[in-house]
mmCIF file of the C-alpha atoms, coordinates in Angstrom:
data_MODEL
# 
_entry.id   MODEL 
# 
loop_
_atom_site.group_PDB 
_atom_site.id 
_atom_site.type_symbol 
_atom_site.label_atom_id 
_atom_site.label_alt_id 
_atom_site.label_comp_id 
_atom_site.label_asym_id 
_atom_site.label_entity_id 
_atom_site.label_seq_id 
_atom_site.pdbx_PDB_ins_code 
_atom_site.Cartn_x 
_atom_site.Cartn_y 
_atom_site.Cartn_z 
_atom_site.occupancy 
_atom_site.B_iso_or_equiv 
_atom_site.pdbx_formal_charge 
_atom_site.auth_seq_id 
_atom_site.auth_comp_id 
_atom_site.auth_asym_id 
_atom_site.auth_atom_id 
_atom_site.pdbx_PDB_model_num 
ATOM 1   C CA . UNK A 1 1   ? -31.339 20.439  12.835  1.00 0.00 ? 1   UNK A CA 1 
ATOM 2   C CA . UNK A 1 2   ? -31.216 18.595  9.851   1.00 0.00 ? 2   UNK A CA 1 
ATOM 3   C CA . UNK A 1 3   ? -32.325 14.441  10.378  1.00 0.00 ? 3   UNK A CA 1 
ATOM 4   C CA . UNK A 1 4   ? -29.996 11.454  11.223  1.00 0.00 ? 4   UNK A CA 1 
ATOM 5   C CA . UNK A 1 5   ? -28.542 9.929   8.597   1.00 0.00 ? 5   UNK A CA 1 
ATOM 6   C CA . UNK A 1 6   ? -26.840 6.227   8.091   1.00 0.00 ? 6   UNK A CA 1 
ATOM 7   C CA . UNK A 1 7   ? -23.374 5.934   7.743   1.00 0.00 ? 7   UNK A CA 1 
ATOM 8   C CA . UNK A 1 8   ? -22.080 4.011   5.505   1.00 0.00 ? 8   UNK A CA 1 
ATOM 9   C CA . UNK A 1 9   ? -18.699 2.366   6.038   1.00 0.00 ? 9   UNK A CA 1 
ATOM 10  C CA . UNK A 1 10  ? -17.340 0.196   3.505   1.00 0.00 ? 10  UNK A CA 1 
ATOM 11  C CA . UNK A 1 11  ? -15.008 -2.530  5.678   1.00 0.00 ? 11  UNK A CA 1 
ATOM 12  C CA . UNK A 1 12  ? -12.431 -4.816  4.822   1.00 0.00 ? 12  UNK A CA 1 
ATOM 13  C CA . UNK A 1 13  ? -14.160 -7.580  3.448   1.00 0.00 ? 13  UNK A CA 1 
ATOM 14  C CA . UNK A 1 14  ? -15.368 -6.278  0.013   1.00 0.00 ? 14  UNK A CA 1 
ATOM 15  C CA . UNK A 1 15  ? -11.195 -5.454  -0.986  1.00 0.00 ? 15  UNK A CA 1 
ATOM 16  C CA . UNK A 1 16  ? -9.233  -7.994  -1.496  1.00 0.00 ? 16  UNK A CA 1 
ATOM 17  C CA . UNK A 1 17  ? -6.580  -5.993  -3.203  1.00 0.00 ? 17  UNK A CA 1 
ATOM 18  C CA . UNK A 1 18  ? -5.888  -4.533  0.462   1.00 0.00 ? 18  UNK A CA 1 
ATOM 19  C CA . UNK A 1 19  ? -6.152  -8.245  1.972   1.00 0.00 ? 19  UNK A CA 1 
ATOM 20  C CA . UNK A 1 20  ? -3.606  -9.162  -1.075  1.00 0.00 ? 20  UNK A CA 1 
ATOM 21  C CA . UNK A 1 21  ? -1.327  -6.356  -0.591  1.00 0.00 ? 21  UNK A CA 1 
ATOM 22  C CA . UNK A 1 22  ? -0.628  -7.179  3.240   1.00 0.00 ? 22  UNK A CA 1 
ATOM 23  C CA . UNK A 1 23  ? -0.342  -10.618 3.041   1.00 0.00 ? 23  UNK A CA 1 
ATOM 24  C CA . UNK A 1 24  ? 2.060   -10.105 0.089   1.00 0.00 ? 24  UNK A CA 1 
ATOM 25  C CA . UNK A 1 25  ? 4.403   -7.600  2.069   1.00 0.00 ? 25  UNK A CA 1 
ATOM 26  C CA . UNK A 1 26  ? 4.330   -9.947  5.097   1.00 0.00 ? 26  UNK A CA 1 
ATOM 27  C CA . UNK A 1 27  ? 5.387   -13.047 2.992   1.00 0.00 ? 27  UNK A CA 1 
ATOM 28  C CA . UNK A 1 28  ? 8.212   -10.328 0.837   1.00 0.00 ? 28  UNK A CA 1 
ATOM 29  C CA . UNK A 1 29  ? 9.079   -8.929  4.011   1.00 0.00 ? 29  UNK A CA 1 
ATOM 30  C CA . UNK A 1 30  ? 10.171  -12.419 5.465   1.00 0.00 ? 30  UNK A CA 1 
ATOM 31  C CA . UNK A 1 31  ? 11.494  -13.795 2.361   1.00 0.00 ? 31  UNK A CA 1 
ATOM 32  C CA . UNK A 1 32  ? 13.113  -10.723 1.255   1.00 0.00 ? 32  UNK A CA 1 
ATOM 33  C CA . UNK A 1 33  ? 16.510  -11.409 3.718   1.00 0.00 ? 33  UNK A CA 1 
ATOM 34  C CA . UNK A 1 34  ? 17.052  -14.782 3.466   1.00 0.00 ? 34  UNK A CA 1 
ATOM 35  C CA . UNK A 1 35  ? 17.674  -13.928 -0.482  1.00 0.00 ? 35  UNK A CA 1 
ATOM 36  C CA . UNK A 1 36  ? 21.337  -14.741 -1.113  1.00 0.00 ? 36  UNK A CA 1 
ATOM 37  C CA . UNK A 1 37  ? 22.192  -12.318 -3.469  1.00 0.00 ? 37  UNK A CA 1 
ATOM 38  C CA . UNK A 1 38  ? 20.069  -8.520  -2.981  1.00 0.00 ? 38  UNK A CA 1 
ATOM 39  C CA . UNK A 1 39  ? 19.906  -6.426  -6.137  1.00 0.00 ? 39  UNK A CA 1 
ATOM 40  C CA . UNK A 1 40  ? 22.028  -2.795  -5.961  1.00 0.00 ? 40  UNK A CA 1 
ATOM 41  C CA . UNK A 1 41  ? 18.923  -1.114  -4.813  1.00 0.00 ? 41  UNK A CA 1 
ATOM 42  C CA . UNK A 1 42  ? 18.402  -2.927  -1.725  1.00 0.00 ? 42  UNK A CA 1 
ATOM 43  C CA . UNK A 1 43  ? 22.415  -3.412  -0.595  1.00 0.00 ? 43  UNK A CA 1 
ATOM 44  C CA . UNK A 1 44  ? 22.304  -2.264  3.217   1.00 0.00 ? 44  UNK A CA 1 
ATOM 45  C CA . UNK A 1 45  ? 18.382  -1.613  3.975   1.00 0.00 ? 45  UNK A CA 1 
ATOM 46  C CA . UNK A 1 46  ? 17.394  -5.040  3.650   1.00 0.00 ? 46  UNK A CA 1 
ATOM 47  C CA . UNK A 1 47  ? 16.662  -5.937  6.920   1.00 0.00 ? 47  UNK A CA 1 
ATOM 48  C CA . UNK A 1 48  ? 14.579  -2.594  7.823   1.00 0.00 ? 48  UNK A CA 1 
ATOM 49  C CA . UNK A 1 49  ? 12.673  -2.709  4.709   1.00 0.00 ? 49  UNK A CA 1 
ATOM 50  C CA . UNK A 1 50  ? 11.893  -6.123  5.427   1.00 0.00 ? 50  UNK A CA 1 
ATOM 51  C CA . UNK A 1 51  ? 10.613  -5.428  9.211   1.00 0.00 ? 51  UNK A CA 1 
ATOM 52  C CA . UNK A 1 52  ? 8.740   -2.533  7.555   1.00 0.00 ? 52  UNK A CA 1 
ATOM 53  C CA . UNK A 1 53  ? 6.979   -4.296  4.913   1.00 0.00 ? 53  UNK A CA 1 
ATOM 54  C CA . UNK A 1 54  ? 6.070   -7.230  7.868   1.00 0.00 ? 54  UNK A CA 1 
ATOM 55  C CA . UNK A 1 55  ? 4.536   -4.277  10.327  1.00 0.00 ? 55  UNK A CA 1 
ATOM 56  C CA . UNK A 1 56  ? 1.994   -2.993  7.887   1.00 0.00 ? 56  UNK A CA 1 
ATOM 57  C CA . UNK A 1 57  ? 1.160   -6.685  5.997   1.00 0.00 ? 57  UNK A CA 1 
ATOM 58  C CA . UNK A 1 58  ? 0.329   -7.463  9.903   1.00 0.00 ? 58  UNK A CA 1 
ATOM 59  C CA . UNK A 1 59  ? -0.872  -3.842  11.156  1.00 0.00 ? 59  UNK A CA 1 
ATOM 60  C CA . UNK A 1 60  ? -3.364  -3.919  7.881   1.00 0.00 ? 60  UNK A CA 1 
ATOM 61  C CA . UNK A 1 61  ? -4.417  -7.196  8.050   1.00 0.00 ? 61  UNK A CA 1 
ATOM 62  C CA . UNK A 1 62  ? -5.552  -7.108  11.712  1.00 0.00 ? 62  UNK A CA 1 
ATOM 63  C CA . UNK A 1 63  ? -7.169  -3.450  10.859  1.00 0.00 ? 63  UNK A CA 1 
ATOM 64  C CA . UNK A 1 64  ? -8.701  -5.636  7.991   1.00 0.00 ? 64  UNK A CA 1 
ATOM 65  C CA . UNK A 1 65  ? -10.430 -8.465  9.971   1.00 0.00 ? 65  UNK A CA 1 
ATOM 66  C CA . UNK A 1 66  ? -11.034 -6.372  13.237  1.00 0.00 ? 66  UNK A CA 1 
ATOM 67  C CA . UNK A 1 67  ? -14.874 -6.768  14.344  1.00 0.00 ? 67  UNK A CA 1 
ATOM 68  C CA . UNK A 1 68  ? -14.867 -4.908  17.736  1.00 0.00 ? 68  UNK A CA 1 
ATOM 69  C CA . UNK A 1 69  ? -14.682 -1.591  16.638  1.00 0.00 ? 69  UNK A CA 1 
ATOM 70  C CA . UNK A 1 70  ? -15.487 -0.399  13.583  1.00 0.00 ? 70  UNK A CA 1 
ATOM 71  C CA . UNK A 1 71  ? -13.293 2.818   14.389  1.00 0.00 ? 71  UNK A CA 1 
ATOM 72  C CA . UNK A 1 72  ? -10.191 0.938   15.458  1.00 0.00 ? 72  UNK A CA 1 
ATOM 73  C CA . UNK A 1 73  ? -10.593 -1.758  12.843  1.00 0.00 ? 73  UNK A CA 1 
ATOM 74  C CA . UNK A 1 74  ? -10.435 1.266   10.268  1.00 0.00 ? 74  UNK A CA 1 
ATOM 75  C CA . UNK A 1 75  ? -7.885  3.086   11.921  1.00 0.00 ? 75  UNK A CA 1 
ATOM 76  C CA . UNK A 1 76  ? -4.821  0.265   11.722  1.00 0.00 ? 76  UNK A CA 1 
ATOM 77  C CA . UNK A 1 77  ? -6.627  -0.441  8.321   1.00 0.00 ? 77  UNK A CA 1 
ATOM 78  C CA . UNK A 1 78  ? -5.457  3.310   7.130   1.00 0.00 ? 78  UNK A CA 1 
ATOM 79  C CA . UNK A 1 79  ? -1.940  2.959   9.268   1.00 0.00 ? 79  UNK A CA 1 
ATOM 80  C CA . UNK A 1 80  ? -0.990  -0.110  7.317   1.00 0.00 ? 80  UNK A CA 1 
ATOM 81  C CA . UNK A 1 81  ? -1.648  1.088   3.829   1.00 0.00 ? 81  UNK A CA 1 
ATOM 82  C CA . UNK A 1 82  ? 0.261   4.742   4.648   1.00 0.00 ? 82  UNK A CA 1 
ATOM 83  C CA . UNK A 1 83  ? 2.961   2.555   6.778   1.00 0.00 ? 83  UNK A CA 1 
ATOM 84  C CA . UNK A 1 84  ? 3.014   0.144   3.105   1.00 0.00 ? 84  UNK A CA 1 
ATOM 85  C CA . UNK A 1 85  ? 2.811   3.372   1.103   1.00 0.00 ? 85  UNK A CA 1 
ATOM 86  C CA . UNK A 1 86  ? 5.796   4.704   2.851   1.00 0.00 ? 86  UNK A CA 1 
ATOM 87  C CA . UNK A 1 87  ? 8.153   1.155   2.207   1.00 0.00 ? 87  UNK A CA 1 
ATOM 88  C CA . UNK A 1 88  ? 6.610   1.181   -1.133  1.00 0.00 ? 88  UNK A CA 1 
ATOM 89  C CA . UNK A 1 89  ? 7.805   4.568   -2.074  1.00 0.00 ? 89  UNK A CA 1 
ATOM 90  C CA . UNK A 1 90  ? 11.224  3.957   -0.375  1.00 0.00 ? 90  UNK A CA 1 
ATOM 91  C CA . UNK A 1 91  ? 11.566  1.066   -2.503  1.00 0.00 ? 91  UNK A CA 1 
ATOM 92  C CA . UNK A 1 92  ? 10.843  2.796   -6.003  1.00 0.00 ? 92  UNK A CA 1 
ATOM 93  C CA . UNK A 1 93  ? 12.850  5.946   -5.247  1.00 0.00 ? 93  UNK A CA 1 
ATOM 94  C CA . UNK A 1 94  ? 15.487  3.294   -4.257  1.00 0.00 ? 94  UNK A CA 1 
ATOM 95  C CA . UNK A 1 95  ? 15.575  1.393   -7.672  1.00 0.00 ? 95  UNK A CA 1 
ATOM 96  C CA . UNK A 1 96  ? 15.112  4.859   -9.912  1.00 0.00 ? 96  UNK A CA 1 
ATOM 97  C CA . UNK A 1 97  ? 18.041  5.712   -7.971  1.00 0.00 ? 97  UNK A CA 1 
ATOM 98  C CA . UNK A 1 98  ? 20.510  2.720   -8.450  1.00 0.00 ? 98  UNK A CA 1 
ATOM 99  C CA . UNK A 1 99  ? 18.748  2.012   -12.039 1.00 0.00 ? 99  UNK A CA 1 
ATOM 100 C CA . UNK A 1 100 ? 18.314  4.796   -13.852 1.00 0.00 ? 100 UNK A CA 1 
ATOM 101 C CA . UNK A 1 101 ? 16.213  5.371   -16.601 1.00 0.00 ? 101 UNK A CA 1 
ATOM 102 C CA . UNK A 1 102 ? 16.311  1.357   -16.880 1.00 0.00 ? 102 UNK A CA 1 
ATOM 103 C CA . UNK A 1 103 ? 14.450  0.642   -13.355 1.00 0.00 ? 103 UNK A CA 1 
ATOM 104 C CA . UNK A 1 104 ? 11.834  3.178   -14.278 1.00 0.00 ? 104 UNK A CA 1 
ATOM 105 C CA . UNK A 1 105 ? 9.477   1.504   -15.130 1.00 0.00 ? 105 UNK A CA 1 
ATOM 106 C CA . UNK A 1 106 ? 9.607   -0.412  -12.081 1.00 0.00 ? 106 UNK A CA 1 
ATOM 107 C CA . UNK A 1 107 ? 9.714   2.725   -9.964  1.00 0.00 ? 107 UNK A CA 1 
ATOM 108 C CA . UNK A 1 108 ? 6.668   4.163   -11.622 1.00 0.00 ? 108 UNK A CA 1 
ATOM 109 C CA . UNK A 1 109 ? 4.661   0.919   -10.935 1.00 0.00 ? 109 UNK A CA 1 
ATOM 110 C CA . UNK A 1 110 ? 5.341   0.977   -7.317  1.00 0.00 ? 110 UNK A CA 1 
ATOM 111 C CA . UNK A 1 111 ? 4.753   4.962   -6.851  1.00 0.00 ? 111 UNK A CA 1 
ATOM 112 C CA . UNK A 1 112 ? 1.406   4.287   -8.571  1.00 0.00 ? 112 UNK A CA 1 
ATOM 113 C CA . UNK A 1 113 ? 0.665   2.161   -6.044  1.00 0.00 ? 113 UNK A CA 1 
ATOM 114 C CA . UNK A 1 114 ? 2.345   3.778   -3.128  1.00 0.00 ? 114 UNK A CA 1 
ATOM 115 C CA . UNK A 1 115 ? -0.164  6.400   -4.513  1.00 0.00 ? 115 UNK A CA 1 
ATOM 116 C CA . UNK A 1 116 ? -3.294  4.003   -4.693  1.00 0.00 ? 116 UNK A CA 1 
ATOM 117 C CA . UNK A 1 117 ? -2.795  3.288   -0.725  1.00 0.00 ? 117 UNK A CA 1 
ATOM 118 C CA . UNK A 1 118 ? -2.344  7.409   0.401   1.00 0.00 ? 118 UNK A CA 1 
ATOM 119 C CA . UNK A 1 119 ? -5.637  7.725   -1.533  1.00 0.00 ? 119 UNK A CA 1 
ATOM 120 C CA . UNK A 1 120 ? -7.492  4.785   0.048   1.00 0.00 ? 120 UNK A CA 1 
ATOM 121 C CA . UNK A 1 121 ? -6.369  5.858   3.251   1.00 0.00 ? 121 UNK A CA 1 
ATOM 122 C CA . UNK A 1 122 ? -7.471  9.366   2.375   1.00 0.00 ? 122 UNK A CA 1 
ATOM 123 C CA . UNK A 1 123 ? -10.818 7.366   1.881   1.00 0.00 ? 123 UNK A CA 1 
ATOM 124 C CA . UNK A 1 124 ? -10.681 5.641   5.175   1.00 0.00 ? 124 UNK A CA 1 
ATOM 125 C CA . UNK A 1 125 ? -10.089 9.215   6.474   1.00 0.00 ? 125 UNK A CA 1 
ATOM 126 C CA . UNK A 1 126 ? -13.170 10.696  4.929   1.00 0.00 ? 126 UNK A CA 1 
ATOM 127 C CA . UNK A 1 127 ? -14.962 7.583   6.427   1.00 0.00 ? 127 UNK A CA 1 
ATOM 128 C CA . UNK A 1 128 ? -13.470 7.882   10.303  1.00 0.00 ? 128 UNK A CA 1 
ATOM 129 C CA . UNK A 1 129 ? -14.687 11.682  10.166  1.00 0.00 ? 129 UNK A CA 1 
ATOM 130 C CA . UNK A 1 130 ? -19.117 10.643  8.872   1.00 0.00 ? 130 UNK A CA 1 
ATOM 131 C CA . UNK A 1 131 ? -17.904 8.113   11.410  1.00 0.00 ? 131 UNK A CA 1 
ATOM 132 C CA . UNK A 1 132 ? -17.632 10.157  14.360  1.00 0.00 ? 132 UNK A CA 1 
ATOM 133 C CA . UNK A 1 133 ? -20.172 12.660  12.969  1.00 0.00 ? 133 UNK A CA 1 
ATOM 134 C CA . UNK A 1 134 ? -22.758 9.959   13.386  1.00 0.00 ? 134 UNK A CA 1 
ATOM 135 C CA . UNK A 1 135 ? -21.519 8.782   16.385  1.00 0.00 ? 135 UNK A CA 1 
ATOM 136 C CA . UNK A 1 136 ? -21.585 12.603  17.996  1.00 0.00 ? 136 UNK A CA 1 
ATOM 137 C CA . UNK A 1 137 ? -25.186 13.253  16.259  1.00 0.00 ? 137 UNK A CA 1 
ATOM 138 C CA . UNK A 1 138 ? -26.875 10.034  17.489  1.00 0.00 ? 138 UNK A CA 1 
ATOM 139 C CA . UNK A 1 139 ? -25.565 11.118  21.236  1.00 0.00 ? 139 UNK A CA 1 
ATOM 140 C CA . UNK A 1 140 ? -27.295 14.554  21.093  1.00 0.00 ? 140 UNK A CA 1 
ATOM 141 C CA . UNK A 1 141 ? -31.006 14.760  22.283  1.00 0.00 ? 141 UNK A CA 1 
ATOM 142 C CA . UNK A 1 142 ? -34.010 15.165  19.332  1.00 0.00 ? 142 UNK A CA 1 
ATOM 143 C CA . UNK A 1 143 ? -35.718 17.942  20.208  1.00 0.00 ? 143 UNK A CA 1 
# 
């Protein structure tokens, strides 16, 4: 049996990007209907994208600042950025789609960084799992 070793889990605090991303979708997601005119790519899913985009502002932002469990705290950490990921995606497929070649740009942008949250969240993952290693090898009996 090979020795303990620490975990280390890198929490909220030390990324404000992720602090900056949720409280930016929370303040799009409620400004985002009471827009009076909606560009081509968002004519009809205004409202859901909007709800969505206020869940995981508030779902990662509560993950972020979570001090009771480092495990939950983590856990709606990762479901906000793939539940942001998701709108985010949604979003640029929605303006390559009604733009063209014109809105790529845009689209690319937001896919990149659709792409940066599934890969933080992939990190998160990777953390949850030494996590609950630690966790299961500290319970065992040294013998």
């Amino acid at each position: 049996m090979e020795p303990l070793r620490p975990v280390i889990v890198v929490t909220g605090k030390r990324r404000p990007h992720e602090v900056l991303l949720f409280a930016y979708s929370i303040g799009a997601g409620i400004a985002l209907p009471l827009r009076d005119s909606l560009p081509p790519s968002m004519q009809g899913w205004n409202i859901p994208w909007a709800v969505a985009l206020v869940l995981s502002g508030v779902i990662g932002l509560v993950g972020c600042y979570w001090r009771r469990s480092l495990w939950t705290g983590l856990s709606l950490e990762r479901a906000g950025l793939l539940f942001n990921a998701a709108c985010t995606f949604c979003y640029a497929v929605s303006v390559f789609t009604s733009h063209g070649r014109s809105g790529a740009f845009s689209a690319g942008f937001v896919t990149a960084w659709a792409v940066a949250n599934v890969v933080r969240s992939l990190q998160i993952g990777n953390d949850l799992r030494s996590l609950g290693r630690g966790i299961r090898d500290a319970d065992r009996p040294v013998t």
